[in-house]
XYZ file of C-alpha atoms in Angstrom:
695
model
C 20.660 88.995 -41.087
C 22.086 87.940 -37.690
C 21.757 83.853 -37.015
C 19.249 83.895 -34.757
C 16.713 85.710 -37.239
C 17.733 82.914 -39.771
C 16.864 80.251 -37.055
C 13.544 82.066 -36.383
C 12.337 81.641 -40.032
C 13.539 78.528 -40.477
C 11.518 77.566 -37.308
C 8.358 78.999 -38.969
C 8.861 77.720 -42.196
C 9.051 74.261 -40.825
C 6.074 74.892 -38.709
C 4.233 76.166 -41.823
C 5.256 73.621 -44.435
C 2.633 70.915 -45.960
C 4.584 68.127 -44.386
C 7.622 65.821 -44.845
C 7.550 62.158 -43.574
C 8.808 62.173 -39.555
C 10.006 58.486 -38.876
C 12.725 59.513 -36.363
C 11.693 59.980 -32.358
C 9.812 63.054 -31.707
C 10.163 65.325 -28.646
C 6.914 67.051 -27.499
C 6.906 71.070 -27.647
C 3.497 71.707 -25.988
C 2.357 70.240 -22.532
C -0.138 72.724 -20.956
C -3.415 71.468 -19.195
C -6.246 70.543 -21.491
C -10.114 70.413 -21.609
C -12.405 69.198 -23.752
C -13.703 71.251 -26.853
C -16.865 70.620 -29.102
C -15.713 69.244 -32.497
C -16.920 70.336 -35.905
C -20.530 69.149 -36.217
C -21.003 65.583 -37.528
C -17.738 64.211 -36.228
C -16.663 62.217 -33.243
C -13.500 61.018 -31.332
C -12.517 57.715 -32.724
C -9.344 56.444 -31.156
C -5.782 56.775 -29.956
C -3.075 54.652 -31.953
C 0.504 54.296 -32.374
C 1.485 55.857 -35.489
C 4.628 54.332 -37.183
C 6.594 54.849 -40.464
C 3.409 53.465 -42.119
C 0.912 55.854 -41.458
C -2.300 55.201 -40.132
C -4.004 58.119 -42.128
C -2.439 58.466 -45.684
C -4.298 60.825 -47.464
C -3.114 64.699 -46.590
C -1.032 65.564 -44.424
C 0.445 69.010 -42.955
C 1.680 70.827 -39.603
C 0.990 73.704 -38.369
C 2.099 75.831 -35.339
C -2.233 76.843 -35.131
C -3.104 73.315 -35.038
C -6.483 72.372 -33.459
C -8.404 68.766 -33.807
C -11.148 71.295 -35.290
C -8.636 73.121 -37.892
C -7.420 69.816 -38.672
C -11.224 68.331 -39.061
C -11.949 71.458 -41.027
C -9.110 70.611 -43.306
C -9.727 67.271 -43.833
C -13.382 67.227 -44.675
C -12.342 70.473 -47.181
C -10.751 67.637 -48.962
C -13.585 65.045 -48.583
C -12.139 62.838 -46.248
C -13.929 60.911 -43.636
C -10.921 60.639 -41.201
C -9.177 63.159 -39.683
C -5.976 62.727 -37.073
C -3.754 64.977 -34.922
C -0.083 63.886 -33.152
C 2.396 65.585 -31.681
C 0.450 68.792 -30.946
C 1.027 70.193 -34.737
C 0.332 67.313 -36.974
C -2.494 66.962 -38.915
C -3.571 63.421 -40.869
C -6.553 63.044 -43.342
C -8.046 59.872 -44.913
C -10.970 57.740 -45.579
C -9.393 54.581 -44.854
C -7.041 52.964 -42.082
C -3.912 51.363 -43.303
C -2.298 50.399 -39.973
C -3.745 50.824 -36.576
C -2.514 49.710 -33.139
C -4.731 51.341 -31.005
C -3.594 52.247 -27.325
C -5.034 54.662 -24.387
C -6.203 58.018 -24.509
C -3.616 59.323 -21.771
C -1.255 58.088 -24.714
C -2.934 61.212 -26.745
C -2.625 64.094 -24.480
C -0.149 66.539 -25.818
C -1.446 70.194 -25.663
C -2.315 71.535 -29.188
C -0.308 73.751 -30.791
C -2.922 76.183 -31.487
C -4.715 75.860 -27.893
C -3.319 74.406 -25.308
C -6.512 73.571 -23.463
C -6.945 71.086 -26.010
C -5.485 67.591 -27.125
C -3.602 66.445 -30.407
C -2.515 63.313 -30.179
C 1.451 62.372 -28.980
C 4.715 61.730 -29.564
C 4.038 58.830 -32.683
C 0.306 58.633 -31.472
C -2.393 59.638 -33.529
C -5.980 60.811 -32.140
C -8.288 59.421 -34.938
C -11.687 61.465 -35.388
C -14.540 59.830 -37.581
C -17.190 61.776 -39.648
C -20.260 60.218 -39.259
C -22.474 58.847 -42.166
C -25.149 60.808 -43.256
C -28.156 58.460 -43.269
C -29.659 58.439 -46.625
C -33.458 58.949 -47.485
C -33.186 57.309 -50.978
C -32.970 54.019 -52.368
C -29.613 52.991 -50.909
C -30.996 53.815 -47.452
C -30.763 51.215 -44.631
C -33.641 51.221 -42.187
C -33.875 50.995 -38.485
C -37.072 50.367 -37.077
C -38.219 49.632 -33.247
C -39.467 46.001 -32.820
C -40.886 45.863 -29.030
C -40.071 44.783 -26.273
C -38.171 41.152 -25.770
C -39.302 40.202 -22.213
C -36.049 38.670 -21.421
C -32.932 39.572 -22.583
C -31.281 38.375 -25.830
C -28.319 36.764 -24.742
C -28.328 33.984 -26.817
C -30.898 33.631 -30.108
C -31.529 31.082 -32.588
C -34.109 31.526 -35.603
C -36.153 28.623 -35.377
C -38.774 28.885 -37.805
C -40.067 31.428 -40.404
C -41.860 33.571 -37.461
C -40.238 32.631 -33.994
C -36.779 32.797 -32.987
C -35.422 30.955 -29.511
C -34.250 33.266 -26.720
C -32.156 32.101 -23.921
C -30.947 34.641 -21.116
C -30.001 33.828 -17.151
C -32.037 33.811 -14.445
C -32.547 37.521 -13.615
C -35.788 39.935 -12.571
C -36.959 39.652 -16.079
C -40.461 41.490 -16.756
C -41.653 38.668 -18.773
C -43.202 36.048 -16.206
C -43.872 32.182 -16.416
C -47.118 30.766 -15.391
C -46.485 30.123 -11.775
C -45.693 34.423 -11.572
C -42.028 34.195 -11.459
C -39.316 35.588 -14.325
C -38.639 33.559 -17.426
C -34.977 33.506 -18.754
C -36.066 32.084 -21.879
C -38.481 32.956 -24.811
C -39.770 32.064 -28.205
C -39.990 35.459 -30.012
C -42.540 35.885 -32.166
C -41.337 37.879 -35.438
C -44.532 38.897 -36.725
C -45.889 40.000 -33.568
C -43.029 41.051 -31.635
C -44.076 39.202 -28.554
C -42.679 36.735 -26.284
C -44.009 33.345 -24.812
C -42.149 32.350 -21.673
C -40.473 28.863 -21.614
C -39.448 26.496 -19.091
C -36.002 26.020 -18.312
C -34.830 23.328 -15.550
C -31.042 23.868 -15.240
C -29.495 27.157 -15.406
C -28.994 28.131 -19.314
C -26.801 31.156 -18.745
C -23.426 31.513 -21.403
C -24.431 28.440 -23.456
C -23.992 27.009 -26.960
C -26.366 25.490 -29.195
C -27.002 23.823 -32.581
C -28.989 21.760 -34.649
C -28.875 18.014 -35.250
C -29.703 16.425 -38.454
C -33.371 15.797 -37.308
C -34.048 19.245 -37.016
C -33.911 19.405 -32.899
C -32.220 22.462 -31.291
C -29.635 21.489 -28.665
C -28.572 23.815 -26.119
C -25.377 22.864 -23.807
C -23.673 23.985 -20.798
C -24.272 27.092 -18.884
C -23.594 28.619 -15.241
C -23.926 27.300 -11.740
C -26.831 26.685 -9.204
C -28.212 30.165 -8.943
C -30.989 31.106 -6.003
C -32.424 34.471 -7.476
C -36.053 35.984 -7.197
C -37.681 33.651 -5.115
C -36.473 30.470 -7.213
C -33.677 27.934 -7.130
C -32.598 27.095 -10.549
C -30.168 24.083 -10.760
C -26.674 23.950 -11.985
C -26.677 24.177 -16.129
C -22.925 23.252 -16.671
C -23.579 19.919 -17.964
C -27.286 21.195 -19.276
C -28.488 19.194 -22.414
C -31.610 21.185 -23.469
C -33.604 20.012 -26.461
C -36.166 22.284 -28.089
C -38.181 21.116 -31.700
C -39.026 24.615 -32.915
C -43.076 24.817 -33.804
C -45.096 27.724 -35.265
C -45.782 31.273 -33.301
C -48.999 29.382 -32.532
C -47.616 26.637 -30.732
C -46.006 25.660 -27.629
C -42.998 23.968 -27.641
C -40.979 23.856 -24.753
C -37.498 23.297 -23.948
C -37.365 19.488 -22.639
C -34.492 18.260 -20.169
C -33.724 15.019 -18.690
C -30.162 14.969 -17.069
C -30.617 11.493 -15.703
C -30.319 10.211 -19.268
C -28.959 13.561 -21.153
C -26.235 15.388 -20.025
C -22.699 16.513 -20.994
C -19.477 14.766 -19.760
C -17.854 17.316 -18.093
C -19.016 20.886 -16.911
C -18.814 23.395 -19.679
C -19.659 27.620 -19.106
C -18.733 29.474 -21.994
C -18.332 26.677 -24.377
C -18.805 26.900 -28.212
C -20.496 24.046 -30.831
C -20.807 23.123 -34.061
C -22.532 20.861 -36.260
C -20.924 18.041 -37.855
C -20.738 16.060 -41.616
C -22.477 13.087 -39.593
C -25.460 14.880 -37.824
C -23.705 15.096 -34.389
C -22.739 17.911 -33.105
C -19.131 18.367 -31.072
C -19.000 20.802 -27.949
C -15.696 22.633 -27.510
C -14.066 24.203 -24.624
C -14.758 26.623 -21.918
C -14.835 26.371 -18.429
C -15.963 23.986 -15.140
C -16.495 27.212 -12.896
C -18.069 31.017 -13.586
C -15.108 33.465 -13.328
C -13.732 36.671 -15.384
C -11.725 34.666 -17.656
C -9.950 31.060 -17.959
C -7.099 29.920 -16.167
C -5.568 26.534 -15.613
C -7.642 25.798 -12.577
C -10.888 26.103 -13.944
C -9.976 25.458 -17.764
C -11.622 22.157 -19.609
C -9.175 22.035 -22.176
C -11.313 19.412 -23.796
C -14.271 18.362 -26.444
C -16.892 16.087 -26.731
C -19.658 14.986 -28.653
C -23.630 14.916 -29.167
C -24.971 12.008 -28.825
C -21.717 10.474 -27.313
C -19.453 8.776 -29.385
C -16.867 6.107 -28.762
C -14.223 7.917 -30.586
C -10.271 7.871 -30.256
C -10.762 5.554 -27.472
C -12.763 7.850 -25.108
C -16.289 5.922 -25.276
C -18.343 9.101 -24.652
C -15.896 11.019 -22.356
C -14.316 14.175 -23.191
C -11.238 13.987 -25.250
C -8.194 16.225 -24.070
C -7.143 18.911 -26.521
C -3.177 20.957 -26.502
C -4.582 23.831 -27.937
C -7.108 24.695 -25.047
C -4.090 24.372 -23.142
C -1.654 26.974 -24.783
C -4.097 29.269 -25.565
C -4.831 30.394 -21.899
C -5.946 32.253 -20.410
C -8.568 34.025 -22.978
C -9.808 31.229 -25.008
C -13.462 30.658 -23.935
C -16.431 30.803 -26.753
C -13.709 30.158 -29.092
C -14.883 30.928 -32.984
C -15.463 27.533 -34.512
C -16.616 26.438 -38.258
C -16.961 22.987 -39.436
C -14.804 23.151 -43.151
C -15.622 21.419 -46.667
C -12.694 18.931 -45.612
C -14.298 17.635 -42.614
C -11.646 19.658 -40.102
C -12.740 22.677 -37.701
C -11.157 25.784 -37.417
C -10.495 26.655 -34.125
C -9.593 30.414 -32.951
C -8.851 31.007 -29.265
C -6.769 33.926 -27.958
C -4.498 34.946 -30.788
C -3.948 31.585 -31.997
C -5.850 29.029 -34.156
C -5.850 25.476 -35.398
C -7.435 23.161 -37.804
C -9.045 20.484 -35.459
C -9.255 16.701 -37.111
C -11.643 15.447 -34.545
C -12.183 11.841 -36.369
C -8.349 11.542 -35.733
C -7.761 13.545 -32.826
C -5.108 15.421 -34.336
C -4.384 19.307 -34.076
C -2.909 21.201 -37.105
C -1.860 24.626 -35.731
C -2.284 27.655 -37.529
C -0.304 31.327 -38.092
C -0.718 32.811 -35.052
C -2.862 35.846 -35.401
C -0.560 39.445 -36.447
C -0.091 41.785 -34.244
C -1.253 40.269 -31.005
C -4.552 40.620 -32.056
C -6.906 38.567 -29.389
C -10.308 37.591 -30.905
C -12.211 35.311 -28.193
C -14.238 36.550 -25.029
C -13.286 38.765 -23.175
C -11.877 40.304 -26.187
C -14.460 39.055 -28.370
C -14.020 39.896 -32.164
C -16.682 39.547 -34.922
C -15.817 36.410 -37.158
C -17.411 34.961 -40.146
C -16.153 31.904 -42.627
C -16.772 33.844 -45.622
C -19.640 32.703 -48.400
C -18.670 28.521 -49.813
C -19.298 28.923 -53.703
C -18.826 27.165 -57.205
C -16.590 29.536 -58.117
C -14.016 29.263 -55.321
C -14.779 25.558 -55.379
C -16.021 25.714 -51.681
C -12.796 26.620 -50.430
C -12.910 28.030 -47.171
C -11.993 31.322 -45.913
C -12.108 32.820 -42.509
C -12.933 36.507 -41.648
C -12.254 37.813 -38.382
C -12.419 41.772 -37.019
C -11.573 43.528 -33.912
C -10.871 41.937 -30.471
C -8.094 43.753 -28.635
C -4.331 43.874 -28.541
C -4.159 44.162 -24.793
C -1.837 41.842 -23.268
C -3.086 38.791 -21.823
C -1.103 38.776 -18.805
C -3.433 41.817 -17.530
C -5.669 41.355 -14.716
C -9.159 42.615 -15.550
C -8.320 45.446 -13.081
C -5.550 46.514 -14.999
C -7.851 47.021 -18.040
C -9.620 50.328 -18.426
C -12.940 50.131 -19.541
C -13.014 53.839 -20.746
C -9.582 54.316 -22.348
C -8.534 51.005 -23.626
C -8.947 50.821 -27.202
C -10.206 47.527 -29.140
C -8.596 46.441 -31.910
C -9.715 48.303 -35.676
C -7.578 45.046 -36.962
C -9.408 42.443 -39.549
C -7.746 39.386 -40.305
C -8.233 37.121 -43.404
C -7.147 33.737 -44.560
C -8.054 31.275 -47.173
C -7.421 27.782 -45.771
C -6.231 25.763 -48.333
C -2.533 25.152 -48.517
C -0.928 28.533 -50.260
C -3.200 30.550 -48.324
C -2.277 29.196 -45.030
C 1.347 29.219 -46.476
C 0.609 32.951 -47.504
C -0.511 33.459 -43.539
C -3.495 36.464 -42.429
C -4.069 39.348 -44.554
C -4.533 42.581 -42.530
C -6.660 45.148 -43.328
C -8.529 47.432 -41.012
C -11.983 48.594 -40.003
C -12.784 52.574 -39.782
C -12.954 52.218 -35.825
C -12.240 49.498 -33.505
C -14.748 47.317 -31.978
C -15.322 44.573 -29.205
C -18.050 42.664 -28.837
C -19.461 43.212 -32.175
C -21.325 40.730 -34.245
C -20.588 39.161 -37.645
C -23.628 38.973 -39.844
C -23.549 37.290 -43.376
C -25.903 38.560 -45.557
C -27.934 36.801 -48.465
C -25.893 38.640 -51.096
C -22.234 37.791 -49.549
C -21.463 40.966 -48.030
C -20.972 41.061 -43.798
C -22.715 43.515 -41.608
C -20.228 44.233 -38.291
C -22.996 45.221 -36.033
C -22.882 46.179 -31.972
C -20.109 46.342 -29.355
C -17.937 49.266 -28.579
C -14.797 51.138 -28.785
C -12.955 50.409 -25.093
C -12.551 47.812 -22.436
C -13.552 44.241 -22.593
C -16.337 41.397 -22.001
C -17.475 40.481 -18.527
C -19.070 41.857 -15.522
C -18.688 42.139 -11.911
C -15.454 39.731 -11.591
C -12.928 41.509 -13.811
C -13.630 45.070 -12.066
C -11.970 46.864 -14.743
C -11.035 50.569 -14.265
C -13.344 53.078 -15.117
C -16.207 50.929 -15.196
C -19.976 52.063 -16.423
C -22.125 50.670 -13.881
C -20.908 46.686 -13.994
C -19.608 47.285 -17.452
C -16.008 46.194 -18.575
C -16.269 47.953 -21.898
C -17.749 51.162 -23.041
C -18.048 53.962 -26.078
C -20.735 51.893 -28.265
C -20.230 51.621 -31.605
C -23.822 52.830 -32.480
C -23.206 52.707 -36.544
C -23.390 49.329 -38.341
C -20.119 49.086 -40.751
C -20.715 46.875 -44.166
C -17.830 44.565 -45.689
C -17.899 43.618 -49.229
C -14.996 40.865 -49.473
C -15.299 41.214 -53.338
C -14.391 44.600 -53.601
C -10.140 45.359 -53.659
C -8.433 45.629 -50.228
C -8.813 49.464 -48.967
C -12.291 49.786 -50.636
C -13.986 47.011 -48.860
C -15.675 48.944 -45.885
C -18.432 51.514 -45.814
C -20.770 52.981 -43.353
C -22.604 54.942 -46.030
C -26.200 55.307 -45.879
C -26.176 53.034 -42.586
C -28.633 54.518 -39.766
C -27.519 55.075 -36.092
C -29.117 54.090 -33.283
C -29.422 55.609 -29.916
C -29.437 52.008 -27.922
C -25.753 50.580 -26.612
C -25.265 47.323 -27.622
C -22.247 46.038 -25.750
C -21.767 42.672 -23.797
C -24.802 40.115 -23.800
C -26.273 41.953 -27.044
C -26.729 39.384 -30.517
C -27.521 40.412 -33.898
C -29.045 37.876 -36.257
C -30.184 37.858 -40.000
C -33.823 36.887 -40.735
C -35.910 34.938 -42.815
C -37.213 38.354 -44.165
C -33.339 39.252 -44.824
C -34.046 41.639 -42.018
C -31.561 41.884 -39.338
C -32.901 41.316 -35.778
C -30.597 43.385 -33.090
C -31.181 42.637 -29.276
C -29.760 42.297 -25.793
C -27.201 44.067 -24.165
C -26.574 43.162 -20.320
C -23.389 43.690 -18.724
C -25.062 43.832 -15.166
C -25.056 40.542 -12.598
C -28.991 41.039 -12.526
C -31.355 43.595 -14.341
C -30.579 46.790 -14.135
C -31.574 50.422 -15.445
C -28.659 52.291 -14.605
C -25.744 52.603 -17.772
C -25.247 50.729 -19.401
C -28.881 48.949 -18.691
C -30.448 45.718 -19.159
C -31.869 46.334 -22.880
C -34.991 44.574 -23.812
C -35.688 46.887 -26.765
C -35.598 44.901 -29.776
C -34.389 46.697 -33.151
C -34.593 45.339 -36.808
C -32.189 46.756 -39.205
C -33.162 47.033 -43.021
C -30.969 46.777 -45.914
C -31.816 48.941 -48.988
C -33.341 45.488 -50.586
C -35.971 45.105 -47.892
C -37.653 47.977 -50.250
C -36.404 47.302 -53.401
C -38.846 44.895 -56.051
C -37.722 41.242 -54.728
C -37.402 38.084 -56.259
C -40.461 35.100 -55.630
C -40.222 31.353 -55.856
C -42.999 28.631 -54.860
C -42.605 25.176 -54.949
C -39.318 24.382 -52.736
C -39.683 20.884 -51.090
C -39.463 20.242 -47.592
C -36.155 17.684 -47.933
C -33.500 17.938 -50.590
C -30.552 15.417 -50.102
C -27.037 15.952 -51.169
C -26.830 16.353 -54.845
C -30.300 16.133 -55.699
C -31.645 18.159 -58.163
C -34.840 19.919 -57.674
C -37.088 22.917 -59.290
C -38.602 25.852 -57.928
C -41.047 28.297 -59.746
C -39.512 31.984 -59.462
C -40.776 35.450 -60.240
C -37.673 37.704 -61.181
C -37.126 41.242 -62.943
C -36.995 40.540 -66.837
C -33.984 42.677 -66.863
C -32.158 41.132 -64.407
C -28.673 39.730 -65.103
C -27.456 37.304 -62.041
C -29.567 34.730 -60.279
C -28.074 32.702 -57.042
C -29.605 30.147 -54.685
C -27.963 30.354 -51.091
C -28.545 28.046 -48.394
C -28.071 29.778 -45.065
C -27.904 28.137 -41.602
C -28.674 31.295 -39.801
C -26.850 30.069 -36.571
C -27.351 30.141 -32.783
C -25.499 33.385 -31.590
C -23.828 34.390 -28.254
C -20.964 36.643 -27.203
C -20.123 37.662 -30.505
C -20.282 33.908 -31.514
C -22.169 33.132 -34.569
C -22.469 29.497 -34.208
C -22.748 27.547 -37.219
C -23.485 30.536 -39.571
C -22.751 29.462 -43.141
C -23.797 30.789 -46.654
C -23.542 27.970 -49.345
C -24.341 29.053 -53.054
C -25.998 26.264 -54.720
C -25.767 25.051 -58.980
C -28.550 26.527 -60.388
C -29.983 27.022 -64.032
C -32.510 29.447 -64.764
C -35.188 28.136 -67.823
C -35.182 29.691 -71.039
C -38.584 31.671 -70.347
C -37.141 32.443 -66.620
C -39.924 30.697 -64.590
C -37.879 28.170 -63.471
C -34.946 27.272 -61.477
C -33.404 24.050 -61.573
C -31.332 23.707 -58.487
C -28.877 20.998 -57.238
C -28.556 20.227 -53.533
C -25.193 21.162 -52.007
C -22.336 18.761 -52.909
C -22.019 16.895 -49.698
C -22.438 17.108 -46.051
C -19.160 18.934 -45.117
C -20.004 21.443 -47.163
C -23.109 21.909 -45.700
C -24.107 19.762 -42.455
C -27.330 18.013 -42.459
C -30.317 19.617 -40.621
C -32.136 22.823 -41.453
C -30.972 25.441 -43.876
C -32.951 28.283 -45.610
C -33.320 29.264 -49.592
C -32.613 32.584 -50.758
C -32.887 33.150 -54.517
C -30.666 36.216 -55.089
C -31.340 38.456 -58.325
C -28.733 40.799 -58.776
C -28.037 41.400 -55.190
C -31.369 41.633 -53.983
C -32.437 38.518 -51.997
C -35.968 36.951 -51.951
C -37.688 35.818 -48.559
C -35.998 32.598 -47.568
C -38.155 29.358 -46.707
C -37.042 26.730 -44.677
C -36.027 23.180 -45.543
C -34.477 19.872 -44.601
C -30.896 19.220 -46.307
C -30.066 15.465 -46.198
C -32.387 12.620 -45.216
C -33.954 13.992 -41.935
C -32.566 10.972 -40.098
C -31.166 11.506 -37.048
C -27.561 11.207 -35.854
C -25.679 8.095 -34.729
C -26.418 6.610 -31.635
C -24.205 4.485 -29.907
C -25.840 3.390 -26.864
C -22.693 2.044 -25.020
C -21.174 5.293 -25.453
C -23.829 7.136 -23.710
C -23.802 4.155 -20.792
C -20.638 4.442 -20.452
C -20.908 8.443 -20.478
C -23.629 8.332 -17.842
C -22.251 5.319 -15.699
C -18.958 7.803 -15.372
C -20.829 11.153 -14.763
C -22.825 12.465 -12.286
C -26.170 13.649 -12.132
C -25.919 17.248 -11.823
C -29.143 18.266 -10.562
C -29.813 15.727 -7.816
C -30.286 18.805 -6.093
C -29.415 22.474 -6.521
C -25.612 22.960 -5.813
C -22.536 24.735 -6.734
């Protein structure tokens, strides 16, 4: 046997061997021009990622000189895997869980396949991942998707107000819903029963604002957009706006109240976040003083303030500086903020996080998000504060999923809307001394997501929904490469994802039995839990005004119904209108005789916009079921830092199946503390922002 023949045989065996790890740098062998080929039925392109010594997929691997994406997918499907990946022209990897992923550009996964030079098979240490679409179930475990009418205004900001209404706020644009004067509305009350909208009358431009409930039940909307003249109407500067809404039943006529001569923010805020506090007031944090794609030192508002204004830390009603919001430039607007049981605030912006003791104006930095994960606008990630329970001693734990690993030094025009993949990373940390010392625990979604929403469900699971696989948030200002219309993001994630925080790592994500929508929900989309237990999905408008081109201004509303919606559900009566801290009360319940687990969940459904669910919270209350299983004795939340005073919703959850929720007030229903001197000082030192329309 000649040396050349031996070399040929060894090379052939190398191409056909099952697999051995390859950790050294590899040379690409295949480089012909390529074209797209249809994938096996039920499989879709997912994302391109760097593949390192810890493999992205580790279920089954092989190499083959006849490799194509289709061959790899077929091999993985035969072994019941839901993820397949090709790499280096001739390698196939299978799995059902992403072990580690650092998404990159499509252009990094353009090595010709060994088996067909007209197709791509990843790249050198670059894995192109494909995903099997979930098969929608029709059985008892099926999630269902239902159409829900036309919203009339884009659902850019939403907040459930009563059992049958939801507040909707948009921007001034050519919406089909008209006010009494015949001009387009940019606010509405959405009727959850009839799926119809009633227009509201706003004075200042509320676009890209924040919102929260006060301890007396009034919803307050903060900040917004500068003056705009559009559709034949002048709309005044909303950046210092304070708008009050006292909810009423769907049959009512409640409207927005504004009085900037007496109520306004002390500084301009576009893209702020705000949070309910344990004294019943609200803190308003961060943002910009002028509209732009992202933040910069020139337009940054690195401060926080209170409503009503407070004389605290020597600032007497005015904004208080924050070093954190200087250090987190440029991507630090719409931060994730959660009020914690220790009276502090968790705050995340860019790839950093802190604890803010607002009573003392002390910032304590937390570990940065691993792997450069950026988690707020324009790289919006889904974030939640996991349920607070007696079992975990009301110890807070946060989960933030998705966003982007794109460098924050890149300008908008350097980002590719169609090829720069979002992050698949989820970062989770317990916010006690041991948890902080241990740092962020990382796990991975089966697909990358940006612009998604994290929705707490009454059974303690988290729904991750909306968003896209590629690009970033924003319109107009950024001019990203390969935009779709005005959209800086593309490749919508049409199928929701469920996360169970109580399962072991590696088993927490599933898309089983999930429906797939045909409506892309990208920038300016929302999702919120409803008192019924369903999830409302609305919005998406990556445009400067109403558009019908892709991605269009979206007015279609959908309702996602978890499997428990079609199950036999517990019911209850006798809920008091108001419950104070630590107070005991009883309700009458009807639950299945075979049930083994009965819990009472107090939930804040939040104010939702731009992937930020302000105040969303779930607190399990201590409860005892009577011997005859007809009465639940319940203890109110232990204190205000665990659940801020104001409105909440009570779900009785039996073996994971929740009742329909009823609304109650936590605390005394009193208004928050009011400091007349601090208010007077703020008014004296800030100009009335709408003495006339102005920039």
